[in-house]
Structures are given as structure tokens and as C-alpha cells.
């Protein structure tokens, strides 16, 4: 199911980071350069619609609004630190487990 928030995440991954990303029934499929830029890394992000909707507010201290940039920065950092060739990320935890 494609929704506005899911489309925002795909647009961020494709337009901002230059990764090949698309929606799947279970979340996102992300194909990106590997850590050493010598090949490709594939990550399956198994995330529910509710997790995507909550991303904007999960990591914001009280009193701040607009958590989307901070959530996307955290996603960028998680992807940049991933060193294996295949991985699975579940929910909004931003932890990638090697597959």
C-alpha cells in the first residue's frame, strides 16, 4: 500500500541519498552502494504503516516539532554504518541485522 508517508521515505532514499529503493507489501527494498563502495548492499526494511506514521515523533524531545528531518538523519546514519552485503531492518528501531 502506498501512502504519503511511505512515498516520502522512498523519495528521501532515492532523491536525497541516490539509492535504488521501492515499496513492497512488507515495507521497503533498498539497494545501495556497500560500505566500501566496491559493490552493492541490499536491505529489506520490514516496517508497518503505523511505524512509518510514528517515525516523525518517536525521536523528538518534548517541545520540538517536525521530527521528520531527525528521523531521516537517523535512517541515513544507520544505512551509512551498515557493513554487510544483505540486511534486514525491522520496525522503527533503525538497527540493521545482517541476513
mmCIF file of C-alpha atoms in Angstrom:
data_model
loop_
_atom_site.group_PDB
_atom_site.id
_atom_site.type_symbol
_atom_site.label_atom_id
_atom_site.label_comp_id
_atom_site.label_asym_id
_atom_site.label_seq_id
_atom_site.Cartn_x
_atom_site.Cartn_y
_atom_site.Cartn_z
ATOM 1 C CA UNK A 1 0.000 0.000 0.000
ATOM 2 C CA UNK A 2 1.412 3.354 -0.998
ATOM 3 C CA UNK A 3 0.694 6.261 1.279
ATOM 4 C CA UNK A 4 2.064 9.779 1.526
ATOM 5 C CA UNK A 5 4.455 8.960 4.380
ATOM 6 C CA UNK A 6 5.759 5.819 2.681
ATOM 7 C CA UNK A 7 6.285 7.785 -0.523
ATOM 8 C CA UNK A 8 8.206 10.443 1.445
ATOM 9 C CA UNK A 9 10.636 7.798 2.711
ATOM 10 C CA UNK A 10 11.176 6.380 -0.789
ATOM 11 C CA UNK A 11 11.655 9.877 -2.210
ATOM 12 C CA UNK A 12 14.226 10.613 0.504
ATOM 13 C CA UNK A 13 16.149 7.416 -0.230
ATOM 14 C CA UNK A 14 16.090 7.949 -3.995
ATOM 15 C CA UNK A 15 16.367 11.737 -4.350
ATOM 16 C CA UNK A 16 18.450 12.680 -1.306
ATOM 17 C CA UNK A 17 20.713 9.641 -0.965
ATOM 18 C CA UNK A 18 20.696 8.301 -4.537
ATOM 19 C CA UNK A 19 19.799 4.743 -3.520
ATOM 20 C CA UNK A 20 17.562 2.406 -5.503
ATOM 21 C CA UNK A 21 14.527 1.996 -3.243
ATOM 22 C CA UNK A 22 10.954 0.886 -3.783
ATOM 23 C CA UNK A 23 7.888 -0.086 -1.799
ATOM 24 C CA UNK A 24 6.929 -3.681 -1.158
ATOM 25 C CA UNK A 25 3.911 -5.155 0.653
ATOM 26 C CA UNK A 26 6.051 -5.653 3.795
ATOM 27 C CA UNK A 27 7.975 -2.370 3.746
ATOM 28 C CA UNK A 28 10.892 -1.129 1.659
ATOM 29 C CA UNK A 29 13.569 -2.690 -0.517
ATOM 30 C CA UNK A 30 16.793 -0.651 -0.527
ATOM 31 C CA UNK A 31 19.687 -1.309 -2.906
ATOM 32 C CA UNK A 32 22.676 0.921 -2.173
ATOM 33 C CA UNK A 33 26.461 1.033 -2.511
ATOM 34 C CA UNK A 34 28.154 -1.103 0.108
ATOM 35 C CA UNK A 35 30.241 0.350 2.942
ATOM 36 C CA UNK A 36 33.490 0.244 0.957
ATOM 37 C CA UNK A 37 31.917 1.374 -2.368
ATOM 38 C CA UNK A 38 33.113 -1.812 -4.071
ATOM 39 C CA UNK A 39 29.717 -3.380 -4.731
ATOM 40 C CA UNK A 40 26.091 -3.318 -3.665
ATOM 41 C CA UNK A 41 24.282 -3.882 -0.381
ATOM 42 C CA UNK A 42 20.629 -4.895 -0.157
ATOM 43 C CA UNK A 43 18.463 -4.089 2.843
ATOM 44 C CA UNK A 44 14.895 -5.182 3.467
ATOM 45 C CA UNK A 45 13.179 -2.760 5.808
ATOM 46 C CA UNK A 46 10.207 -4.610 7.246
ATOM 47 C CA UNK A 47 8.126 -1.814 8.641
ATOM 48 C CA UNK A 48 4.408 -1.391 9.198
ATOM 49 C CA UNK A 49 2.327 1.589 8.190
ATOM 50 C CA UNK A 50 1.960 2.524 11.854
ATOM 51 C CA UNK A 51 5.748 2.553 12.363
ATOM 52 C CA UNK A 52 6.177 4.874 9.380
ATOM 53 C CA UNK A 53 3.496 7.206 10.708
ATOM 54 C CA UNK A 54 5.180 7.299 14.131
ATOM 55 C CA UNK A 55 8.705 7.948 12.817
ATOM 56 C CA UNK A 56 8.206 11.706 12.894
ATOM 57 C CA UNK A 57 7.561 11.849 16.627
ATOM 58 C CA UNK A 58 9.486 8.934 18.134
ATOM 59 C CA UNK A 59 12.887 10.545 18.375
ATOM 60 C CA UNK A 60 11.970 14.121 19.230
ATOM 61 C CA UNK A 61 12.475 15.683 22.659
ATOM 62 C CA UNK A 62 9.403 17.245 24.176
ATOM 63 C CA UNK A 63 8.672 20.698 22.818
ATOM 64 C CA UNK A 64 10.208 20.157 19.370
ATOM 65 C CA UNK A 65 8.024 19.824 16.316
ATOM 66 C CA UNK A 66 8.721 18.331 12.926
ATOM 67 C CA UNK A 67 10.705 15.223 13.762
ATOM 68 C CA UNK A 68 10.894 14.031 10.141
ATOM 69 C CA UNK A 69 14.342 15.569 9.422
ATOM 70 C CA UNK A 70 15.754 13.959 12.569
ATOM 71 C CA UNK A 71 14.231 10.579 11.734
ATOM 72 C CA UNK A 72 15.659 10.765 8.202
ATOM 73 C CA UNK A 73 19.085 11.711 9.574
ATOM 74 C CA UNK A 74 18.950 8.665 11.821
ATOM 75 C CA UNK A 75 17.964 6.496 8.856
ATOM 76 C CA UNK A 76 20.845 7.959 6.828
ATOM 77 C CA UNK A 77 23.288 7.175 9.662
ATOM 78 C CA UNK A 78 22.007 3.600 10.062
ATOM 79 C CA UNK A 79 22.401 2.915 6.346
ATOM 80 C CA UNK A 80 25.848 4.544 6.172
ATOM 81 C CA UNK A 81 27.171 2.373 9.018
ATOM 82 C CA UNK A 82 25.912 -0.918 7.575
ATOM 83 C CA UNK A 83 28.900 -3.063 6.512
ATOM 84 C CA UNK A 84 27.404 -6.392 5.340
ATOM 85 C CA UNK A 85 26.025 -7.205 1.873
ATOM 86 C CA UNK A 86 22.476 -8.134 2.934
ATOM 87 C CA UNK A 87 20.488 -6.985 5.917
ATOM 88 C CA UNK A 88 17.061 -6.726 7.486
ATOM 89 C CA UNK A 89 15.786 -3.769 9.457
ATOM 90 C CA UNK A 90 12.595 -4.276 11.449
ATOM 91 C CA UNK A 91 10.227 -1.546 12.546
ATOM 92 C CA UNK A 92 11.377 1.909 13.505
ATOM 93 C CA UNK A 93 14.364 0.752 15.574
ATOM 94 C CA UNK A 94 16.902 1.756 12.877
ATOM 95 C CA UNK A 95 19.024 -1.321 13.696
ATOM 96 C CA UNK A 96 20.095 -3.391 10.709
ATOM 97 C CA UNK A 97 20.784 -7.085 11.255
ATOM 98 C CA UNK A 98 22.975 -8.895 8.708
ATOM 99 C CA UNK A 99 20.957 -11.501 6.816
#
